[in-house]
Short mmCIF file of C-alpha atoms in Angstrom, two decimals:
data_model
loop_
_atom_site.label_atom_id
_atom_site.label_comp_id
_atom_site.label_asym_id
_atom_site.label_seq_id
_atom_site.Cartn_x
_atom_site.Cartn_y
_atom_site.Cartn_z
CA UNK A 401 0.00 0.00 0.00
CA UNK A 402 1.24 3.48 -0.81
CA UNK A 403 1.40 6.02 1.98
CA UNK A 404 -1.07 8.78 1.06
CA UNK A 405 0.19 10.90 3.96
CA UNK A 406 3.17 11.75 1.74
CA UNK A 407 1.00 14.26 -0.16
CA UNK A 408 0.01 16.23 2.94
CA UNK A 409 0.88 19.90 2.58
CA UNK A 410 3.39 20.01 5.45
CA UNK A 411 5.12 16.85 4.18
CA UNK A 412 5.40 18.27 0.66
CA UNK A 413 6.83 21.48 2.09
CA UNK A 414 9.45 19.45 3.99
CA UNK A 415 10.35 17.52 0.82
CA UNK A 416 10.80 20.74 -1.18
CA UNK A 417 12.88 22.37 1.56
CA UNK A 418 15.24 19.37 1.66
CA UNK A 419 15.87 18.90 -2.09
CA UNK A 420 19.52 19.79 -1.62
CA UNK A 421 20.05 18.33 1.86
CA UNK A 422 22.53 15.54 2.57
CA UNK A 423 20.30 12.48 2.06
CA UNK A 424 22.77 10.12 3.74
CA UNK A 425 22.21 12.08 6.95
CA UNK A 426 18.44 12.33 6.50
CA UNK A 427 18.20 8.54 6.19
CA UNK A 428 19.39 8.13 9.77
CA UNK A 429 17.57 11.13 11.20
CA UNK A 430 14.25 10.59 12.99
CA UNK A 431 11.31 11.43 10.76
CA UNK A 432 9.45 14.60 11.85
CA UNK A 433 6.13 12.97 10.85
CA UNK A 434 4.13 10.19 12.42
CA UNK A 435 3.51 7.17 10.16
CA UNK A 436 6.13 8.34 7.62
CA UNK A 437 9.63 6.86 7.81
CA UNK A 438 12.86 8.67 7.05
CA UNK A 439 13.44 6.23 4.15
CA UNK A 440 10.07 7.17 2.63
CA UNK A 441 10.93 10.85 2.87
CA UNK A 442 14.35 10.30 1.27
CA UNK A 443 12.73 8.38 -1.63
CA UNK A 444 10.37 11.30 -2.24
CA UNK A 445 13.17 13.86 -2.06
CA UNK A 446 15.26 11.82 -4.53
CA UNK A 447 12.30 11.49 -6.88
CA UNK A 448 11.33 15.15 -6.78
CA UNK A 449 14.93 16.19 -7.37
CA UNK A 450 15.12 13.95 -10.47
CA UNK A 451 11.76 15.28 -11.68
CA UNK A 452 12.90 18.90 -11.39
CA UNK A 453 14.84 18.59 -14.65
CA UNK A 454 13.73 15.29 -16.12
CA UNK A 455 9.96 15.41 -15.50
CA UNK A 456 8.75 18.96 -14.82
CA UNK A 457 5.09 17.96 -15.30
CA UNK A 458 5.46 15.82 -12.15
CA UNK A 459 7.68 18.25 -10.26
CA UNK A 460 5.07 21.00 -10.53
CA UNK A 461 2.34 18.86 -8.93
CA UNK A 462 2.51 18.50 -5.13
CA UNK A 463 0.23 15.45 -5.07
CA UNK A 464 2.74 13.21 -6.85
CA UNK A 465 4.22 10.18 -5.08
CA UNK A 466 7.59 9.12 -6.47
CA UNK A 467 8.61 5.46 -6.95
CA UNK A 468 12.06 4.08 -5.98
CA UNK A 469 15.16 5.55 -7.62
CA UNK A 470 15.82 2.47 -9.81
CA UNK A 471 12.41 2.84 -11.45
CA UNK A 472 12.98 6.53 -12.19
CA UNK A 473 16.45 5.81 -13.54
CA UNK A 474 15.12 3.86 -16.55
CA UNK A 475 12.07 6.10 -17.00
CA UNK A 476 11.93 8.27 -20.11
CA UNK A 477 12.37 11.99 -19.69
CA UNK A 478 9.43 14.25 -20.45
CA UNK A 479 11.22 15.41 -23.60
CA UNK A 480 11.77 11.90 -25.01
CA UNK A 481 8.26 10.76 -24.00
CA UNK A 482 6.75 13.71 -25.88
CA UNK A 483 8.79 12.71 -28.92
CA UNK A 484 7.45 9.16 -28.73
CA UNK A 485 3.94 10.62 -28.60
CA UNK A 486 4.64 12.03 -32.09
CA UNK A 487 5.81 8.76 -33.63
CA UNK A 488 3.56 6.23 -31.85
CA UNK A 489 -0.05 6.75 -32.88
CA UNK A 490 -3.23 4.72 -32.86
CA UNK A 491 -6.65 4.65 -31.17
CA UNK A 492 -6.18 1.34 -29.38
CA UNK A 493 -2.79 0.87 -27.71
CA UNK A 494 -1.00 -0.86 -24.87
CA UNK A 495 2.16 -0.38 -22.80
CA UNK A 496 3.19 -3.89 -21.76
CA UNK A 497 5.92 -2.65 -19.40
CA UNK A 498 4.15 0.26 -17.70
CA UNK A 499 6.84 1.07 -15.11
CA UNK A 500 6.67 4.67 -13.87
CA UNK A 501 4.05 5.45 -16.52
CA UNK A 502 5.89 8.35 -18.16
CA UNK A 503 5.70 6.98 -21.71
CA UNK A 504 2.19 5.67 -21.05
CA UNK A 505 1.04 9.12 -19.91
CA UNK A 506 2.05 10.86 -23.14
CA UNK A 507 1.59 8.08 -25.74
CA UNK A 508 -1.93 7.40 -24.49
CA UNK A 509 -2.96 10.95 -25.40
CA UNK A 510 -3.25 9.75 -29.00
CA UNK A 511 -5.52 6.84 -28.05
CA UNK A 512 -9.14 6.42 -27.03
CA UNK A 513 -8.48 3.02 -25.45
CA UNK A 514 -5.17 2.42 -23.66
CA UNK A 515 -3.82 -0.30 -21.36
CA UNK A 516 -1.05 -0.06 -18.77
CA UNK A 517 0.38 -3.46 -17.78
CA UNK A 518 2.74 -3.76 -14.79
CA UNK A 519 3.56 -6.79 -12.55
CA UNK A 520 4.73 -4.69 -9.56
CA UNK A 521 1.51 -3.95 -7.67
CA UNK A 522 2.97 -1.17 -5.52
CA UNK A 523 4.42 0.60 -8.57
CA UNK A 524 1.10 0.24 -10.39
CA UNK A 525 -0.73 1.80 -7.44
CA UNK A 526 1.73 4.73 -7.38
CA UNK A 527 1.20 5.36 -11.11
CA UNK A 528 -2.57 5.06 -10.74
CA UNK A 529 -2.50 7.61 -7.90
CA UNK A 530 -0.26 9.97 -9.93
CA UNK A 531 -2.47 9.75 -13.03
CA UNK A 532 -5.51 10.55 -10.89
CA UNK A 533 -3.62 13.56 -9.44
CA UNK A 534 -2.85 14.68 -12.99
CA UNK A 535 -6.55 14.27 -13.92
CA UNK A 536 -5.76 11.42 -16.32
CA UNK A 537 -8.43 8.80 -15.79
CA UNK A 538 -8.84 7.03 -19.13
CA UNK A 539 -6.25 4.22 -18.62
CA UNK A 540 -6.96 0.53 -17.98
CA UNK A 541 -4.54 -0.68 -15.26
CA UNK A 542 -3.63 -4.37 -15.29
CA UNK A 543 -1.44 -5.99 -12.63
CA UNK A 544 0.24 -8.75 -14.67
CA UNK A 545 3.49 -9.51 -16.41
CA UNK A 546 3.67 -8.88 -20.16
CA UNK A 547 3.84 -12.63 -20.72
CA UNK A 548 0.77 -13.28 -18.55
CA UNK A 549 -1.26 -10.62 -20.30
CA UNK A 550 -0.35 -11.84 -23.80
CA UNK A 551 -1.10 -15.48 -22.93
CA UNK A 552 -4.66 -14.50 -21.91
CA UNK A 553 -5.32 -11.71 -24.42
CA UNK A 554 -7.93 -11.96 -27.20
CA UNK A 555 -8.13 -8.39 -28.53
CA UNK A 556 -6.16 -6.57 -31.21
CA UNK A 557 -4.20 -3.32 -30.84
CA UNK A 558 -3.13 -0.59 -33.25
CA UNK A 559 0.27 -0.73 -31.55
CA UNK A 560 2.09 -2.41 -28.67
CA UNK A 561 4.80 -0.56 -26.75
CA UNK A 562 7.52 -2.09 -24.55
CA UNK A 563 10.37 -0.72 -22.48
CA UNK A 564 12.01 -3.96 -21.24
CA UNK A 565 13.77 -3.89 -17.88
CA UNK A 566 17.53 -3.47 -18.21
CA UNK A 567 18.25 -4.92 -14.77
CA UNK A 568 18.59 -8.59 -13.84
CA UNK A 569 17.36 -10.13 -10.56
CA UNK A 570 20.55 -8.90 -8.86
CA UNK A 571 19.97 -5.31 -10.09
CA UNK A 572 22.90 -5.54 -12.50
CA UNK A 573 22.60 -3.51 -15.71
CA UNK A 574 21.96 -5.38 -18.96
CA UNK A 575 22.05 -4.14 -22.55
CA UNK A 576 21.63 -7.04 -25.00
CA UNK A 577 18.05 -7.81 -26.07
CA UNK A 578 18.35 -11.46 -25.05
CA UNK A 579 19.11 -10.39 -21.44
CA UNK A 580 16.14 -8.02 -21.06
CA UNK A 581 12.79 -8.70 -19.43
CA UNK A 582 10.49 -9.35 -21.16
CA UNK A 583 12.57 -10.95 -23.93
CA UNK A 584 11.20 -9.54 -27.19
CA UNK A 585 12.99 -12.24 -29.19
CA UNK A 586 10.80 -14.83 -27.50
CA UNK A 587 7.62 -12.73 -27.47
CA UNK A 588 7.55 -11.13 -30.93
CA UNK A 589 5.63 -13.91 -32.72
CA UNK A 590 2.94 -13.87 -30.03
CA UNK A 591 2.74 -10.08 -30.08
CA UNK A 592 2.28 -9.98 -33.86
CA UNK A 593 -0.91 -12.02 -33.43
CA UNK A 594 -2.48 -8.93 -31.86
CA UNK A 595 -0.88 -6.04 -33.77
CA UNK A 596 1.07 -5.17 -36.90
CA UNK A 597 3.21 -2.54 -35.10
CA UNK A 598 5.48 -3.00 -32.08
CA UNK A 599 7.58 -0.18 -30.60
CA UNK A 600 10.48 -0.98 -28.27
CA UNK A 601 12.62 1.41 -26.24
CA UNK A 602 16.19 0.12 -25.83
CA UNK A 603 19.59 1.22 -24.57
CA UNK A 604 21.54 3.61 -26.84
CA UNK A 605 24.60 1.39 -26.28
CA UNK A 606 23.20 -1.42 -28.42
CA UNK A 607 24.97 -2.31 -31.66
CA UNK A 608 22.63 -1.27 -34.48
CA UNK A 609 23.69 -3.92 -36.99
CA UNK A 610 23.19 -6.66 -34.41
CA UNK A 611 19.68 -5.39 -33.60
CA UNK A 612 18.79 -5.19 -37.31
CA UNK A 613 19.93 -8.79 -37.76
CA UNK A 614 17.77 -9.92 -34.83
CA UNK A 615 14.43 -8.20 -35.46
CA UNK A 616 12.09 -7.18 -38.35
CA UNK A 617 12.66 -3.43 -37.96
CA UNK A 618 11.07 -0.81 -40.20
CA UNK A 619 12.30 2.30 -38.35
CA UNK A 620 15.01 3.10 -35.83
CA UNK A 621 14.79 6.38 -33.93
CA UNK A 622 18.09 7.45 -32.33
CA UNK A 623 16.93 9.97 -29.74
CA UNK A 624 19.33 12.47 -28.19
CA UNK A 625 18.62 15.37 -25.85
CA UNK A 626 21.02 18.32 -26.00
CA UNK A 627 23.59 16.14 -27.79
CA UNK A 628 23.44 13.21 -25.34
CA UNK A 629 22.02 10.01 -26.83
CA UNK A 630 19.30 8.81 -24.47
CA UNK A 631 17.52 5.91 -26.16
CA UNK A 632 16.81 3.86 -29.24
CA UNK A 633 13.20 3.37 -30.27
CA UNK A 634 12.60 0.50 -32.71
CA UNK A 635 9.47 0.07 -34.78
CA UNK A 636 8.87 -3.55 -35.70
CA UNK A 637 6.48 -4.59 -38.48
CA UNK A 638 5.06 -8.03 -39.15
CA UNK A 639 5.02 -7.63 -42.94
CA UNK A 640 8.11 -8.74 -44.86
CA UNK A 641 8.60 -5.53 -46.82
CA UNK A 642 11.48 -3.80 -48.53
CA UNK A 643 12.72 -2.40 -45.21
CA UNK A 644 13.87 -5.83 -44.03
CA UNK A 645 17.59 -5.42 -43.11
CA UNK A 646 17.29 -1.86 -44.42
CA UNK A 647 15.28 0.15 -41.84
CA UNK A 648 14.82 3.88 -42.05
CA UNK A 649 17.08 5.62 -39.52
CA UNK A 650 15.93 8.82 -37.80
CA UNK A 651 18.61 10.87 -35.98
CA UNK A 652 17.05 13.49 -33.69
CA UNK A 653 18.59 15.90 -31.18
CA UNK A 654 15.81 17.23 -28.95
CA UNK A 655 15.89 20.60 -27.20
CA UNK A 656 18.15 22.03 -29.92
CA UNK A 657 17.45 23.79 -33.21
CA UNK A 658 19.37 21.17 -35.17
CA UNK A 659 17.52 19.48 -38.04
CA UNK A 660 16.77 15.75 -38.02
CA UNK A 661 18.80 13.48 -40.29
CA UNK A 662 17.23 10.48 -42.05
CA UNK A 663 18.56 7.66 -44.20
CA UNK A 664 18.10 4.00 -45.01
CA UNK A 665 20.57 1.66 -43.31
CA UNK A 666 22.02 0.30 -46.56
CA UNK A 667 22.55 3.82 -47.97
CA UNK A 668 25.67 4.28 -45.86
CA UNK A 669 27.21 1.03 -47.11
CA UNK A 670 26.49 1.97 -50.73
CA UNK A 671 27.62 5.58 -50.37
CA UNK A 672 30.85 6.83 -51.96
CA UNK A 673 33.81 7.51 -49.71
CA UNK A 674 33.85 11.25 -48.91
CA UNK A 675 36.70 13.52 -49.91
CA UNK A 676 39.42 14.40 -47.40
CA UNK A 677 40.99 17.75 -46.74
CA UNK A 678 43.15 19.71 -44.36
CA UNK A 679 41.11 22.10 -42.15
CA UNK A 680 39.54 24.95 -44.12
CA UNK A 681 37.53 27.82 -42.62
CA UNK A 682 34.82 25.86 -40.82
CA UNK A 683 34.59 22.62 -38.86
CA UNK A 684 31.49 20.45 -38.41
CA UNK A 685 31.04 17.98 -35.57
CA UNK A 686 27.97 15.70 -36.04
CA UNK A 687 25.63 15.43 -33.07
CA UNK A 688 25.57 12.29 -30.93
CA UNK A 689 22.64 10.69 -32.78
CA UNK A 690 24.49 10.93 -36.09
CA UNK A 691 27.65 9.54 -34.54
CA UNK A 692 25.64 6.61 -33.15
CA UNK A 693 24.11 5.97 -36.59
CA UNK A 694 27.54 5.56 -38.22
CA UNK A 695 26.47 7.50 -41.34
CA UNK A 696 29.93 8.99 -41.78
CA UNK A 697 30.09 8.74 -45.58
CA UNK A 698 26.51 9.98 -46.04
CA UNK A 699 27.12 13.08 -43.92
CA UNK A 700 30.03 14.20 -46.04
CA UNK A 701 28.31 13.47 -49.34
CA UNK A 702 24.90 14.93 -48.47
CA UNK A 703 26.30 18.21 -47.14
CA UNK A 704 29.23 18.31 -49.60
CA UNK A 705 31.76 18.40 -46.79
CA UNK A 706 35.26 16.96 -46.58
CA UNK A 707 36.59 14.84 -43.71
CA UNK A 708 39.79 15.64 -41.86
CA UNK A 709 40.86 11.99 -41.82
CA UNK A 710 39.29 8.58 -42.52
CA UNK A 711 38.98 7.89 -38.77
CA UNK A 712 38.22 11.46 -37.72
CA UNK A 713 34.49 12.14 -37.84
CA UNK A 714 34.93 15.89 -38.14
CA UNK A 715 34.22 17.66 -41.41
CA UNK A 716 35.39 20.92 -42.98
CA UNK A 717 34.45 23.43 -45.66
CA UNK A 718 35.53 26.82 -46.99
CA UNK A 719 32.03 28.30 -46.98
CA UNK A 720 29.71 28.14 -44.00
CA UNK A 721 26.97 25.51 -44.21
CA UNK A 722 23.58 26.34 -42.70
CA UNK A 723 21.38 23.87 -40.80
CA UNK A 724 23.97 21.22 -40.08
CA UNK A 725 22.82 18.57 -37.53
CA UNK A 726 25.64 19.21 -35.10
CA UNK A 727 28.12 21.81 -33.88
CA UNK A 728 29.56 24.33 -36.35
CA UNK A 729 32.89 25.99 -35.51
CA UNK A 730 34.73 28.83 -37.20
CA UNK A 731 38.49 28.24 -37.27
CA UNK A 732 40.72 30.91 -35.73
CA UNK A 733 44.06 29.07 -35.89
CA UNK A 734 44.58 25.78 -37.76
CA UNK A 735 47.86 24.98 -35.98
CA UNK A 736 47.42 26.34 -32.48
CA UNK A 737 50.13 25.73 -29.87
CA UNK A 738 48.51 25.51 -26.39
CA UNK A 739 51.94 25.93 -24.78
CA UNK A 740 52.30 29.44 -26.20
CA UNK A 741 49.17 31.13 -24.91
CA UNK A 742 48.42 33.17 -21.79
CA UNK A 743 44.74 32.25 -22.02
CA UNK A 744 44.28 28.88 -20.32
CA UNK A 745 40.48 28.62 -20.45
CA UNK A 746 39.04 26.64 -23.38
CA UNK A 747 36.38 24.09 -24.20
CA UNK A 748 38.36 20.93 -24.93
CA UNK A 749 37.40 18.44 -27.67
CA UNK A 750 39.48 15.32 -28.29
CA UNK A 751 38.53 13.16 -31.30
CA UNK A 752 40.80 10.50 -32.84
CA UNK A 753 43.63 11.84 -30.70
CA UNK A 754 46.05 9.86 -28.47
CA UNK A 755 45.03 11.50 -25.18
CA UNK A 756 41.68 12.39 -23.62
CA UNK A 757 40.49 15.86 -22.49
CA UNK A 758 41.43 15.33 -18.82
CA UNK A 759 44.99 14.39 -19.78
CA UNK A 760 45.18 17.32 -22.22
CA UNK A 761 44.16 19.76 -19.47
CA UNK A 762 46.88 18.43 -17.18
CA UNK A 763 49.54 18.40 -19.89
CA UNK A 764 48.95 22.02 -20.96
CA UNK A 765 47.64 23.38 -17.65
CA UNK A 766 44.27 24.25 -19.19
CA UNK A 767 40.91 25.01 -17.55
CA UNK A 768 37.59 23.87 -19.05
CA UNK A 769 35.31 26.75 -20.12
CA UNK A 770 35.43 30.08 -21.90
CA UNK A 771 34.15 31.07 -25.33
CA UNK A 772 36.61 29.30 -27.61
CA UNK A 773 37.30 25.66 -28.41
CA UNK A 774 40.49 23.67 -28.72
CA UNK A 775 39.98 20.66 -31.00
CA UNK A 776 42.67 18.03 -30.58
CA UNK A 777 42.34 15.63 -33.48
CA UNK A 778 44.07 13.95 -36.40
CA UNK A 779 44.17 15.42 -39.89
CA UNK A 780 45.87 14.28 -43.10
CA UNK A 781 49.12 15.70 -41.75
CA UNK A 782 48.89 13.99 -38.35
CA UNK A 783 47.91 15.14 -34.87
CA UNK A 784 46.81 18.75 -34.70
CA UNK A 785 45.35 21.31 -32.30
CA UNK A 786 42.81 23.72 -33.83
CA UNK A 787 41.58 26.91 -32.14
CA UNK A 788 37.97 27.71 -33.09
CA UNK A 789 34.84 29.53 -31.97
CA UNK A 790 31.26 28.27 -32.00
CA UNK A 791 28.78 29.93 -34.37
#
């Protein structure tokens, strides 16, 4: 049973006041409230602190009860959940791995009939309470495992969504599809009896070619937020169409003004090798979604850019390119010597270079920050340090 006293006004005020307190000390301090333990208070403080940036729609509601930290850790951010709302549509849908309900909350806004399935009864009750607090009351809550629900199900869905657990019974992190729960490799044939579209959220660390070899994927969405890759979303289709082993790849970088980049998986393999060049006037660093996609030849050819080196995924041009999906830098000095400068404050980038940023800072006595960038990389002439400014 969830403790409804956690939403009392004075308790919520205490939680807000202690967002930045030392939680290790609060755990062992006597709770100031009857029938609420210190551990319960710490869980709520942890949850609200995470929600402040990750889930503002929860943070701004003082009737929310937060689940344990491990559940929130895998939960989608509000930004990525809103993106999934755009790509996952249908009137009759189901989330077979309901969890904290973040994806369910937003994806279900497209549906008139939506099911939330979750085996953890306490977590389900927390989500049900939170949805009620958010005035969302059109969800069917089912306390079963995905496998149990599918084995008993008789109805069809426009889409099925899953976010398999990436923790084993010992709470160790897992990445490979075969190690996740539920195992989509075992379930997919059963799921396709009830839908023609399955969407799966997976770790961004997965090898794309391996996933494509394992599943009938029509679309892969590589979702980044402010240049940090957060998740892969796969769309599986039951029909054996032309996309088999050649899914459409969508590279998106949310909360930026950068354009999306799209291509078919085989396009990169068939693409011509880009031209190479020494640094010109501008440098282009693809965002993290593009880097994850591996479309290094396509980027150069589509935007008519030249690469600095075959293994350096930084591009250059004489004229400035608009609307590039990544960082654009204007070169100040193509052969900068960090030993011969009084200014020691730079943003450090190390790509295809023998030492990492932390080692570079120690070697040259540099401080991270400032307006300009130092790009330590490899060009056609070998290792180089380039001074540049962002535009």
